Amino acid sequence: MRVEVDLDLCQGHAMCELEAPDIFRVPKRGQVEIADGEIPDDMRADVERAVQYCPTAALRLVNQRSAQTTEGD
């Protein structure tokens, strides 16, 4: 599983960074930067919360095995 971001929607609120700081980084006055690669299993719950709490729904989870996506609310 990995995370994708729609940079047209991201406004840099950094809620994702608060939930999963090892995966997300939001520079001051910037947009989210996401660590490359698969999300470790032990961080999956944190990343799912980050996607859920994104105020602009800019993040989504992508299951690479089946190409299914899960968008934030």
PDB file of C-alpha atoms in Angstrom:
ATOM      1  CA  MET A   1       0.000   0.000   0.000  1.00  0.00           C
ATOM      2  CA  ARG A   2       1.192   3.519  -0.757  1.00  0.00           C
ATOM      3  CA  VAL A   3      -0.152   7.070  -0.497  1.00  0.00           C
ATOM      4  CA  GLU A   4      -0.813   9.523  -3.315  1.00  0.00           C
ATOM      5  CA  VAL A   5      -1.495  13.242  -3.031  1.00  0.00           C
ATOM      6  CA  ASP A   6      -3.430  15.620  -5.262  1.00  0.00           C
ATOM      7  CA  LEU A   7      -1.269  18.737  -5.015  1.00  0.00           C
ATOM      8  CA  ASP A   8      -4.075  20.802  -6.545  1.00  0.00           C
ATOM      9  CA  LEU A   9      -6.073  20.098  -3.363  1.00  0.00           C
ATOM     10  CA  CYS A  10      -3.298  20.150  -0.739  1.00  0.00           C
ATOM     11  CA  GLN A  11      -3.204  23.412   1.214  1.00  0.00           C
ATOM     12  CA  GLY A  12      -0.437  22.477   3.636  1.00  0.00           C
ATOM     13  CA  HIS A  13      -2.538  22.131   6.808  1.00  0.00           C
ATOM     14  CA  ALA A  14      -0.097  19.406   8.001  1.00  0.00           C
ATOM     15  CA  MET A  15      -2.727  17.211   9.658  1.00  0.00           C
ATOM     16  CA  CYS A  16      -1.109  14.258   7.888  1.00  0.00           C
ATOM     17  CA  GLU A  17       2.280  15.103   9.357  1.00  0.00           C
ATOM     18  CA  LEU A  18       0.774  15.153  12.848  1.00  0.00           C
ATOM     19  CA  GLU A  19      -0.696  11.668  12.354  1.00  0.00           C
ATOM     20  CA  ALA A  20       2.259  10.015  10.591  1.00  0.00           C
ATOM     21  CA  PRO A  21       5.420  12.157  10.745  1.00  0.00           C
ATOM     22  CA  ASP A  22       7.625   9.346   9.398  1.00  0.00           C
ATOM     23  CA  ILE A  23       5.599   9.273   6.174  1.00  0.00           C
ATOM     24  CA  PHE A  24       4.508  12.890   5.663  1.00  0.00           C
ATOM     25  CA  ARG A  25       6.432  16.156   5.802  1.00  0.00           C
ATOM     26  CA  VAL A  26       4.901  19.586   5.240  1.00  0.00           C
ATOM     27  CA  PRO A  27       7.452  22.380   4.936  1.00  0.00           C
ATOM     28  CA  LYS A  28       6.535  25.816   6.234  1.00  0.00           C
ATOM     29  CA  ARG A  29       4.183  27.410   3.680  1.00  0.00           C
ATOM     30  CA  GLY A  30       4.396  24.344   1.480  1.00  0.00           C
ATOM     31  CA  GLN A  31       2.579  21.243   0.373  1.00  0.00           C
ATOM     32  CA  VAL A  32       2.928  17.718   1.657  1.00  0.00           C
ATOM     33  CA  GLU A  33       5.913  15.579   0.743  1.00  0.00           C
ATOM     34  CA  ILE A  34       5.420  11.821   1.028  1.00  0.00           C
ATOM     35  CA  ALA A  35       8.095   9.224   1.752  1.00  0.00           C
ATOM     36  CA  ASP A  36       8.643   6.918  -1.202  1.00  0.00           C
ATOM     37  CA  GLY A  37       7.803   3.261  -1.121  1.00  0.00           C
ATOM     38  CA  GLU A  38       5.401   0.945   0.601  1.00  0.00           C
ATOM     39  CA  ILE A  39       3.843   1.905   3.914  1.00  0.00           C
ATOM     40  CA  PRO A  40       5.122  -0.395   6.678  1.00  0.00           C
ATOM     41  CA  ASP A  41       2.383  -2.514   8.249  1.00  0.00           C
ATOM     42  CA  ASP A  42       3.038  -1.037  11.686  1.00  0.00           C
ATOM     43  CA  MET A  43       2.323   2.476  10.342  1.00  0.00           C
ATOM     44  CA  ARG A  44      -0.786   1.651   8.348  1.00  0.00           C
ATOM     45  CA  ALA A  45      -3.284   2.803  11.011  1.00  0.00           C
ATOM     46  CA  ASP A  46      -1.483   6.157  11.375  1.00  0.00           C
ATOM     47  CA  VAL A  47      -1.494   6.690   7.608  1.00  0.00           C
ATOM     48  CA  GLU A  48      -5.176   5.748   7.344  1.00  0.00           C
ATOM     49  CA  ARG A  49      -5.956   8.384   9.999  1.00  0.00           C
ATOM     50  CA  ALA A  50      -3.872  10.933   8.089  1.00  0.00           C
ATOM     51  CA  VAL A  51      -5.905  10.266   4.943  1.00  0.00           C
ATOM     52  CA  GLN A  52      -9.169  10.420   6.897  1.00  0.00           C
ATOM     53  CA  TYR A  53      -8.332  13.702   8.647  1.00  0.00           C
ATOM     54  CA  CYS A  54      -6.992  15.582   5.606  1.00  0.00           C
ATOM     55  CA  PRO A  55      -9.240  18.674   5.548  1.00  0.00           C
ATOM     56  CA  THR A  56      -9.076  18.979   1.757  1.00  0.00           C
ATOM     57  CA  ALA A  57      -9.242  15.236   0.930  1.00  0.00           C
ATOM     58  CA  ALA A  58      -5.954  15.558  -0.954  1.00  0.00           C
ATOM     59  CA  LEU A  59      -4.642  12.145   0.113  1.00  0.00           C
ATOM     60  CA  ARG A  60      -5.614   8.654  -0.951  1.00  0.00           C
ATOM     61  CA  LEU A  61      -4.361   5.166  -0.266  1.00  0.00           C
ATOM     62  CA  VAL A  62      -3.488   2.945  -3.200  1.00  0.00           C
ATOM     63  CA  ASN A  63      -3.311  -0.812  -2.791  1.00  0.00           C
ATOM     64  CA  GLN A  64      -0.606  -1.708  -5.292  1.00  0.00           C
ATOM     65  CA  ARG A  65      -1.537  -5.373  -5.508  1.00  0.00           C
ATOM     66  CA  SER A  66      -5.101  -4.806  -6.673  1.00  0.00           C
ATOM     67  CA  ALA A  67      -4.902  -1.127  -7.744  1.00  0.00           C
ATOM     68  CA  GLN A  68      -7.844  -0.284  -5.469  1.00  0.00           C
ATOM     69  CA  THR A  69      -7.980   3.201  -3.969  1.00  0.00           C
ATOM     70  CA  THR A  70      -9.382   4.571  -0.748  1.00  0.00           C
ATOM     71  CA  GLU A  71     -10.024   8.296  -0.637  1.00  0.00           C
ATOM     72  CA  GLY A  72     -10.212  10.438   2.492  1.00  0.00           C
ATOM     73  CA  ASP A  73     -13.521  11.906   3.618  1.00  0.00           C
TER      74      ASP A  73
END
